[in-house]
Short mmCIF file of C-alpha atoms and ligand atoms in Angstrom, two decimals:
data_model
loop_
_atom_site.label_atom_id
_atom_site.label_comp_id
_atom_site.label_asym_id
_atom_site.label_seq_id
_atom_site.Cartn_x
_atom_site.Cartn_y
_atom_site.Cartn_z
CA MET A 1 10.61 16.34 -9.49
CA GLU A 2 11.70 13.02 -8.05
CA SER A 3 12.54 11.17 -4.86
CA CYS A 4 16.03 10.96 -3.40
CA ILE A 5 17.51 7.47 -3.34
CA GLU A 6 20.05 8.40 -0.64
CA ARG A 7 17.37 9.52 1.81
CA ILE A 8 15.32 6.36 1.22
CA LYS A 9 18.42 4.22 1.72
CA ASN A 10 19.36 6.14 4.84
CA ASP A 11 15.93 5.62 6.42
CA ILE A 12 15.93 1.90 5.64
CA GLU A 13 19.47 1.43 6.98
CA ASN A 14 18.74 3.45 10.14
CA VAL A 15 15.62 1.46 10.94
CA THR A 16 17.04 -1.97 10.13
CA ARG A 17 20.00 -1.37 12.42
CA ILE A 18 17.43 -1.69 15.22
CA THR A 19 16.80 -5.43 15.50
CA ALA A 20 16.46 -7.98 18.29
CA THR A 21 18.55 -10.45 16.25
CA PRO A 22 21.76 -8.71 15.03
CA ASN A 23 23.37 -10.50 12.04
CA MET A 24 20.34 -12.78 11.79
CA GLY A 25 17.86 -10.57 10.00
CA CYS A 26 15.32 -8.05 11.23
CA THR A 27 13.25 -8.93 14.26
CA ARG A 28 11.08 -5.98 15.15
CA PHE A 29 7.87 -7.09 16.78
CA SER A 30 5.22 -4.51 17.56
CA TYR A 31 5.26 -3.33 21.20
CA SER A 32 8.88 -4.43 21.74
CA LYS A 33 11.91 -2.35 22.75
CA GLU A 34 12.99 -2.30 19.08
CA ASP A 35 9.54 -1.07 18.07
CA SER A 36 9.86 1.85 20.54
CA GLU A 37 13.22 2.83 19.08
CA VAL A 38 11.96 2.66 15.50
CA ARG A 39 8.90 4.72 16.39
CA GLU A 40 11.13 7.33 17.99
CA TYR A 41 13.21 7.53 14.80
CA LEU A 42 10.24 7.75 12.45
CA ILE A 43 8.30 10.22 14.60
CA LYS A 44 11.33 12.50 14.71
CA GLU A 45 11.51 12.43 10.90
CA MET A 46 7.78 13.18 10.73
CA LYS A 47 8.11 16.07 13.21
CA ASP A 48 10.97 17.53 11.18
CA LEU A 49 8.52 17.69 8.28
CA GLY A 50 5.98 19.49 10.45
CA LEU A 51 3.42 16.70 10.20
CA SER A 52 0.54 16.49 12.62
CA ILE A 53 1.01 13.13 14.33
CA LYS A 54 -1.43 10.86 16.11
CA VAL A 55 -0.83 7.35 17.46
CA ASP A 56 -4.05 5.38 17.86
CA GLY A 57 -4.90 2.87 20.58
CA VAL A 58 -3.50 -0.11 18.70
CA GLY A 59 -0.27 1.73 17.83
CA ASN A 60 -0.89 2.76 14.21
CA ILE A 61 1.01 6.01 13.56
CA ARG A 62 -0.99 8.50 11.48
CA ALA A 63 0.92 11.58 10.32
CA LYS A 64 -0.70 14.28 8.17
CA TYR A 65 0.79 16.88 5.90
CA ILE A 66 -1.76 19.69 5.80
CA ASP A 67 -1.60 22.70 3.49
CA ASN A 68 -4.66 24.87 4.18
CA ASN A 69 -6.93 21.89 3.52
CA GLU A 70 -7.41 20.40 6.95
CA ASP A 71 -11.09 19.57 6.56
CA LYS A 72 -10.75 17.64 3.31
CA PRO A 73 -10.32 13.85 3.17
CA SER A 74 -6.72 12.63 3.08
CA ILE A 75 -4.80 10.78 0.45
CA MET A 76 -3.39 7.99 2.59
CA MET A 77 -0.25 5.98 1.95
CA GLY A 78 1.95 3.69 3.99
CA SER A 79 2.43 0.13 5.18
CA HIS A 80 3.51 -1.71 8.33
CA ILE A 81 6.61 -1.31 10.52
CA ASP A 82 6.71 -4.68 12.28
CA THR A 83 8.49 -7.81 11.00
CA VAL A 84 8.37 -11.57 11.39
CA ALA A 85 11.15 -13.21 13.44
CA ASN A 86 14.44 -13.04 11.48
CA GLY A 87 12.73 -11.28 8.61
CA GLY A 88 14.03 -8.95 5.92
CA LYS A 89 14.80 -5.25 5.61
CA PHE A 90 12.17 -4.36 3.04
CA ASP A 91 8.84 -5.99 3.94
CA GLY A 92 6.51 -3.24 5.19
CA LEU A 93 9.19 -0.67 5.96
CA THR A 94 9.67 0.12 2.24
CA GLY A 95 6.08 1.39 2.06
CA VAL A 96 6.56 3.56 5.14
CA VAL A 97 9.87 5.21 4.19
CA THR A 98 8.74 5.86 0.60
CA ALA A 99 5.60 7.53 1.98
CA LEU A 100 7.85 9.68 4.16
CA GLU A 101 9.98 10.54 1.13
CA VAL A 102 6.89 11.48 -0.90
CA ILE A 103 5.94 14.05 1.75
CA ARG A 104 9.51 15.39 1.86
CA VAL A 105 9.51 15.94 -1.89
CA ILE A 106 6.04 17.54 -1.90
CA LYS A 107 7.09 19.87 0.91
CA GLU A 108 10.49 20.91 -0.42
CA ASN A 109 9.03 21.63 -3.86
CA ASN A 110 6.02 23.47 -2.44
CA VAL A 111 3.74 21.30 -4.54
CA LYS A 112 0.17 22.55 -4.44
CA ILE A 113 -2.20 19.93 -3.02
CA ASN A 114 -5.94 20.20 -2.45
CA ASN A 115 -6.17 17.30 0.00
CA PRO A 116 -4.03 16.52 3.02
CA ILE A 117 -1.48 13.73 2.53
CA GLU A 118 -1.46 11.18 5.32
CA LEU A 119 1.24 8.67 6.13
CA ILE A 120 0.12 5.58 8.02
CA ALA A 121 2.53 3.15 9.68
CA PHE A 122 0.49 0.11 10.68
CA ALA A 123 1.24 -1.84 13.85
CA GLU A 124 1.14 -5.64 14.24
CA GLU A 125 0.60 -6.68 10.61
CA GLU A 126 2.60 -9.89 10.64
CA GLY A 127 0.84 -11.64 13.51
CA SER A 128 4.22 -12.14 15.22
CA ASN A 129 2.87 -11.51 18.71
CA PHE A 130 -0.62 -12.97 18.77
CA GLY A 131 -0.81 -15.24 15.73
CA SER A 132 -3.48 -13.00 14.19
CA THR A 133 -2.40 -10.95 11.17
CA MET A 134 -3.23 -7.31 10.35
CA VAL A 135 -4.38 -6.42 13.85
CA GLY A 136 -3.55 -2.71 13.28
CA SER A 137 -5.53 -2.41 10.07
CA LYS A 138 -8.37 -4.57 11.40
CA ILE A 139 -8.78 -2.20 14.34
CA LEU A 140 -8.46 0.87 12.11
CA THR A 141 -11.26 -0.37 9.87
CA GLY A 142 -13.48 -1.73 12.64
CA ALA A 143 -13.10 -5.37 11.55
CA TYR A 144 -11.71 -6.02 15.04
CA LYS A 145 -13.32 -4.64 18.18
CA LEU A 146 -11.84 -3.97 21.61
CA GLU A 147 -13.19 -7.36 22.74
CA ASP A 148 -11.09 -9.13 20.07
CA LEU A 149 -7.92 -7.62 21.57
CA LYS A 150 -8.82 -9.17 24.90
CA LYS A 151 -9.25 -12.60 23.31
CA ILE A 152 -6.02 -12.92 21.30
CA LYS A 153 -2.95 -13.77 23.35
CA ASN A 154 0.82 -14.03 22.94
CA ASP A 155 2.90 -17.15 23.76
CA ASP A 156 3.07 -16.07 27.41
CA GLY A 157 -0.73 -16.01 27.61
CA ILE A 158 -0.90 -12.20 27.84
CA SER A 159 -3.72 -10.58 25.86
CA ALA A 160 -3.10 -8.11 23.05
CA TYR A 161 -5.14 -5.63 25.08
CA GLN A 162 -2.74 -5.90 28.04
CA VAL A 163 0.41 -5.82 25.87
CA MET A 164 -0.79 -2.64 24.16
CA LYS A 165 -1.73 -1.06 27.47
CA ASP A 166 1.69 -1.90 28.92
CA PHE A 167 3.26 -0.30 25.84
CA GLY A 168 1.54 2.94 26.87
CA LEU A 169 -1.24 2.97 24.29
CA ASP A 170 -4.76 4.21 24.99
CA VAL A 171 -6.22 0.91 23.88
CA ASP A 172 -9.65 1.48 25.46
CA ASN A 173 -10.19 4.21 22.89
CA VAL A 174 -9.79 2.09 19.73
CA GLU A 175 -13.45 1.93 18.82
CA ASN A 176 -13.66 5.74 18.71
CA GLU A 177 -10.80 5.88 16.21
CA VAL A 178 -12.21 3.73 13.41
CA LEU A 179 -11.41 5.27 10.03
CA LYS A 180 -14.46 7.01 8.57
CA LYS A 181 -15.27 7.25 4.86
CA GLU A 182 -15.25 11.05 5.00
CA GLU A 183 -11.71 11.09 6.45
CA VAL A 184 -9.99 9.47 3.50
CA LYS A 185 -10.19 9.83 -0.28
CA ALA A 186 -7.82 7.03 -1.32
CA MET A 187 -5.17 4.67 0.06
CA VAL A 188 -2.05 3.63 -1.85
CA GLU A 189 0.34 1.07 -0.37
CA LEU A 190 3.78 0.43 -1.83
CA HIS A 191 5.14 -2.99 -0.86
CA VAL A 192 7.79 -5.47 -1.98
CA GLU A 193 6.28 -8.21 -4.14
CA GLN A 194 7.40 -11.15 -1.93
CA GLY A 195 7.22 -13.37 -5.00
CA GLY A 196 9.44 -13.88 -8.02
CA ILE A 197 7.38 -12.62 -10.97
CA LEU A 198 8.81 -9.09 -11.32
CA ASP A 199 12.39 -10.21 -10.73
CA SER A 200 12.23 -13.10 -13.17
CA GLU A 201 10.74 -10.83 -15.86
CA GLN A 202 13.14 -7.98 -15.01
CA ILE A 203 10.31 -5.50 -14.48
CA SER A 204 10.56 -2.72 -11.87
CA ILE A 205 6.90 -2.08 -11.05
CA GLY A 206 3.82 -4.21 -10.44
CA ILE A 207 0.40 -2.55 -10.33
CA VAL A 208 -1.81 -4.73 -8.16
CA GLN A 209 -5.29 -5.55 -9.40
CA ALA A 210 -6.48 -7.95 -6.72
CA ILE A 211 -5.35 -9.62 -3.53
CA VAL A 212 -6.02 -13.34 -3.32
CA GLY A 213 -8.55 -14.90 -1.02
CA MET A 214 -7.87 -18.14 0.80
CA LYS A 215 -9.66 -21.23 2.05
CA THR A 216 -7.93 -23.71 4.34
CA TYR A 217 -9.38 -27.19 4.88
CA LYS A 218 -8.37 -29.91 7.27
CA VAL A 219 -8.94 -33.47 6.03
CA LYS A 220 -8.99 -36.43 8.41
CA LEU A 221 -8.88 -40.03 7.11
CA LYS A 222 -9.16 -42.95 9.49
CA GLY A 223 -8.30 -46.52 8.50
CA VAL A 224 -6.91 -49.53 10.33
CA SER A 225 -3.37 -49.56 11.64
CA ASN A 226 -1.68 -52.92 11.20
CA HIS A 227 1.55 -54.83 10.57
CA ALA A 228 3.32 -53.82 7.35
CA GLY A 229 4.55 -57.36 6.74
CA SER A 230 1.77 -59.73 7.67
CA THR A 231 -1.23 -57.78 6.29
CA PRO A 232 -1.86 -58.66 2.63
CA MET A 233 -2.66 -55.79 0.29
CA TYR A 234 -6.30 -56.85 -0.22
CA LEU A 235 -7.02 -56.74 3.54
CA ARG A 236 -5.80 -53.19 4.14
CA LYS A 237 -7.65 -50.00 5.01
CA ASP A 238 -4.70 -47.65 4.51
CA PRO A 239 -5.47 -43.91 4.89
CA MET A 240 -2.02 -42.92 3.57
CA VAL A 241 -2.69 -44.13 0.03
CA GLY A 242 -6.15 -42.54 0.25
CA ALA A 243 -4.51 -39.24 1.18
CA ALA A 244 -2.06 -39.62 -1.69
CA GLU A 245 -4.92 -40.03 -4.17
CA ILE A 246 -6.69 -36.94 -2.83
CA ILE A 247 -3.50 -34.84 -2.84
CA ILE A 248 -2.72 -35.74 -6.46
CA HIS A 249 -6.30 -34.85 -7.32
CA MET A 250 -5.88 -31.41 -5.69
CA GLU A 251 -3.04 -30.60 -8.08
CA LYS A 252 -5.16 -31.75 -11.01
CA ALA A 253 -8.22 -29.79 -9.82
CA ALA A 254 -6.26 -26.53 -9.45
CA LYS A 255 -4.43 -27.00 -12.75
CA GLU A 256 -7.13 -28.41 -15.00
CA LYS A 257 -10.55 -27.82 -13.48
CA ALA A 258 -10.37 -24.43 -11.74
CA LEU A 259 -9.43 -20.97 -13.08
CA LYS A 260 -6.20 -19.52 -14.45
CA ASP A 261 -4.84 -18.22 -11.12
CA THR A 262 -6.17 -20.88 -8.74
CA VAL A 263 -3.53 -22.59 -6.62
CA ALA A 264 -3.85 -25.45 -4.15
CA THR A 265 -1.19 -26.69 -1.74
CA VAL A 266 -0.83 -29.51 0.74
CA GLY A 267 2.07 -28.42 2.94
CA LYS A 268 1.17 -30.02 6.23
CA ILE A 269 0.50 -33.69 6.86
CA HIS A 270 0.35 -35.71 10.02
CA CYS A 271 0.55 -39.49 10.09
CA GLN A 272 -0.28 -41.78 13.00
CA PRO A 273 1.57 -43.68 14.28
CA ASN A 274 4.24 -42.66 11.73
CA GLY A 275 6.37 -45.80 11.78
CA SER A 276 8.13 -47.21 8.72
CA ASN A 277 6.89 -50.76 9.38
CA VAL A 278 3.33 -49.89 10.35
CA ILE A 279 0.29 -49.30 8.12
CA PRO A 280 -0.95 -45.89 9.33
CA GLY A 281 -4.18 -45.68 11.30
CA GLN A 282 -4.91 -42.04 10.65
CA ILE A 283 -3.80 -39.26 8.32
CA GLU A 284 -4.56 -35.58 8.73
CA PHE A 285 -3.57 -32.97 6.17
CA ASN A 286 -4.37 -29.37 5.33
CA VAL A 287 -5.32 -28.07 1.91
CA ASP A 288 -4.61 -24.38 1.26
CA ILE A 289 -6.59 -23.02 -1.71
CA ARG A 290 -6.14 -19.48 -3.07
CA ASP A 291 -7.44 -17.38 -5.93
CA VAL A 292 -8.45 -13.84 -6.82
CA GLU A 293 -11.84 -15.26 -7.87
CA THR A 294 -14.06 -16.93 -5.27
CA GLU A 295 -15.29 -19.30 -7.98
CA GLY A 296 -11.79 -20.75 -8.48
CA MET A 297 -11.49 -21.58 -4.79
CA GLU A 298 -14.97 -23.05 -4.72
CA ILE A 299 -14.29 -25.38 -7.65
CA VAL A 300 -11.25 -26.87 -5.88
CA ALA A 301 -13.14 -27.04 -2.57
CA ARG A 302 -15.98 -29.00 -4.21
CA GLU A 303 -13.46 -31.32 -5.85
CA LEU A 304 -11.79 -31.88 -2.47
CA ILE A 305 -15.06 -32.82 -0.79
CA SER A 306 -16.30 -35.14 -3.55
CA LYS A 307 -12.92 -36.82 -4.10
CA THR A 308 -12.47 -37.43 -0.36
CA LYS A 309 -15.91 -39.06 -0.17
CA GLU A 310 -15.19 -41.22 -3.24
CA VAL A 311 -11.75 -42.34 -2.01
CA ALA A 312 -12.94 -43.01 1.55
CA GLU A 313 -15.88 -45.12 0.35
CA LYS A 314 -13.72 -47.08 -2.07
CA ARG A 315 -11.10 -47.82 0.59
CA GLY A 316 -13.37 -48.29 3.60
CA LEU A 317 -12.03 -45.25 5.47
CA GLU A 318 -13.79 -42.88 7.83
CA TYR A 319 -13.40 -39.26 6.76
CA LYS A 320 -14.00 -35.66 7.77
CA VAL A 321 -13.38 -32.43 5.83
CA ASP A 322 -13.50 -29.15 7.79
CA LEU A 323 -13.07 -25.58 6.65
CA ILE A 324 -10.68 -24.16 9.27
CA GLY A 325 -9.92 -20.72 7.85
CA GLU A 326 -10.92 -18.38 5.07
CA SER A 327 -10.44 -14.86 3.78
CA GLU A 328 -12.20 -13.09 0.92
CA CYS A 329 -10.45 -12.09 -2.30
CA VAL A 330 -10.17 -8.33 -2.62
CA LYS A 331 -10.44 -6.42 -5.88
CA LEU A 332 -8.57 -3.12 -5.76
CA SER A 333 -10.15 0.07 -7.10
CA SER A 334 -10.29 0.21 -10.90
CA LYS A 335 -10.15 4.00 -10.65
CA LEU A 336 -6.82 3.83 -8.78
CA ILE A 337 -5.46 1.08 -11.01
CA ASN A 338 -6.14 3.35 -14.00
CA ILE A 339 -4.55 6.40 -12.40
CA ILE A 340 -1.43 4.44 -11.39
CA GLU A 341 -1.23 2.82 -14.83
CA ASP A 342 -1.62 6.16 -16.68
CA THR A 343 1.07 7.68 -14.46
CA ALA A 344 3.41 4.76 -15.14
CA LEU A 345 2.78 5.07 -18.90
CA GLU A 346 3.34 8.85 -18.93
CA ASN A 347 6.67 8.35 -17.19
CA LYS A 348 7.66 5.33 -19.30
CA TYR A 349 8.07 3.03 -16.30
CA ASN A 350 8.52 -0.63 -17.00
CA PHE A 351 5.46 -2.24 -15.35
CA ILE A 352 2.96 -5.07 -15.42
CA LYS A 353 -0.45 -5.47 -13.84
CA MET A 354 -0.57 -8.40 -11.45
CA ASN A 355 -2.25 -9.97 -8.45
CA SER A 356 -0.94 -10.28 -4.92
CA GLY A 357 -0.56 -13.79 -3.55
CA ALA A 358 0.08 -12.37 -0.08
CA VAL A 359 -2.41 -10.41 2.01
CA HIS A 360 -1.63 -6.82 3.04
CA ASP A 361 -3.05 -4.13 5.35
CA SER A 362 -4.61 -2.44 2.31
CA ALA A 363 -6.85 -5.49 1.84
CA MET A 364 -8.82 -4.26 4.87
CA LEU A 365 -9.68 -0.84 3.39
CA PRO A 366 -11.81 -1.28 0.23
CA GLY A 367 -15.04 -1.00 2.24
CA ILE A 368 -13.96 2.49 3.29
CA THR A 369 -12.05 3.99 0.38
CA ASP A 370 -10.47 3.43 -3.05
CA VAL A 371 -7.36 1.28 -2.63
CA GLY A 372 -4.35 0.84 -4.90
CA MET A 373 -1.05 -1.00 -4.47
CA ILE A 374 2.36 -0.68 -6.10
CA PHE A 375 4.80 -3.60 -5.99
CA VAL A 376 8.57 -3.43 -6.39
CA PRO A 377 10.60 -6.59 -7.11
CA SER A 378 11.91 -9.03 -4.52
CA ILE A 379 15.20 -10.46 -5.80
CA ASN A 380 14.77 -14.22 -6.34
CA GLY A 381 11.27 -13.83 -4.90
CA LEU A 382 12.59 -14.15 -1.34
CA SER A 383 10.82 -12.59 1.65
CA HIS A 384 10.31 -13.13 5.40
CA CYS A 385 14.00 -14.12 5.62
CA PRO A 386 17.31 -12.26 6.09
CA GLN A 387 18.08 -12.72 2.36
CA GLU A 388 15.12 -10.54 1.38
CA LEU A 389 16.41 -7.94 -1.09
CA THR A 390 15.03 -5.17 -3.28
CA LYS A 391 17.26 -2.85 -5.32
CA PHE A 392 17.21 0.75 -4.12
CA GLU A 393 16.91 1.84 -7.77
CA ASP A 394 13.60 -0.05 -7.99
CA ILE A 395 12.41 1.37 -4.67
CA LYS A 396 13.16 4.86 -6.00
CA LEU A 397 11.11 4.17 -9.16
CA GLY A 398 8.23 2.85 -7.04
CA CYS A 399 8.52 5.94 -4.82
CA ASP A 400 8.42 8.27 -7.83
CA LEU A 401 5.30 6.50 -9.11
CA LEU A 402 3.74 6.81 -5.64
CA LEU A 403 4.67 10.50 -5.53
CA LYS A 404 3.16 11.29 -8.92
CA THR A 405 0.04 9.24 -8.19
CA VAL A 406 -0.53 10.92 -4.83
CA ILE A 407 -0.13 14.41 -6.32
CA LYS A 408 -2.68 13.54 -9.02
CA LEU A 409 -5.12 12.20 -6.45
CA ALA A 410 -4.69 15.30 -4.30
CA ASN A 411 -5.49 17.59 -7.21
CA GLU A 412 -8.36 15.83 -9.00
ZN1 ZN B 1 4.41 -6.87 4.56
#
């Protein structure tokens, strides 16, 4: 018993034809005209399978395949249906159409299942509308409340609450629809890797063990702006060279002092006044630190704070280091990792166990249920761009692994 590559391909092609930016990638924001059309397509496919369908107040579609087992907790699978601006065909959607295919195969083969199988298509994962990611899964799991939807706004200043209401959703009801532990037995999300590990090693499947956590710091260094010609080197208080010292130290801290998977990046820097013949007066830069172990992030964070103090004192600079954002690292369920791994071994799939450097909807669910994730390769590691590509052969393998895993979970 296996999935049908043609049906998967057909679903992906049909959905990606609906885009706000033809010939410039997929742009399918939640609550847009394109989103309505895609929902119509997917809901028709779900109805054809006889699923019982519910759309919650934030727009998550939940569709259940029930076989005389209505009262038992579901085996959940799925991903998100929205995209970034000018994104790719495979991010999110791959997890939704493979979940749909799994139910098709279970139904057409009359596979016996003891738990309902539930497909979830999350809304507003990318943060494209309101700058806040995973709004659908945060609402589903109760991490966001109704009040939060009134606070976050789109570029036109309209609240998420209002946008959802205008889209026809019963948004006032969201707090009554929070996923309960007794409703769900496990969640498995299939997603494209969005990195280059699987592709570079020519491996079709990644079994995710953990999703990285993140700490973002903003560093401000203030010196004295002055003439680049007439100020001798010994009279300078130059925050740019101070920043350079700290940035080099961040690379060293992540590589040599922290843990195996710790990474640190300075990708944003702001210099005042930013003139080629002026010693800068002030430098601001962000440090993005990630790891699957909190300890790894903390080591780099401590290094950042102590090095900044040392450099600022040595160079006579004023300084400030602020934590401006953070998310916890998430360990996925060892039970699910084992089941997925055993299934991959039994079927001789080419796989590795790995971590996810990107955050996904599933990262919100471990407090509620056992969570597992299956990755399929992103060619050249590209994602969030029109060049994003995953081979349909690999998606089919991932779908077969999802299918076999779900059937096992539904019959334990
Ligand atoms: Zn995604």
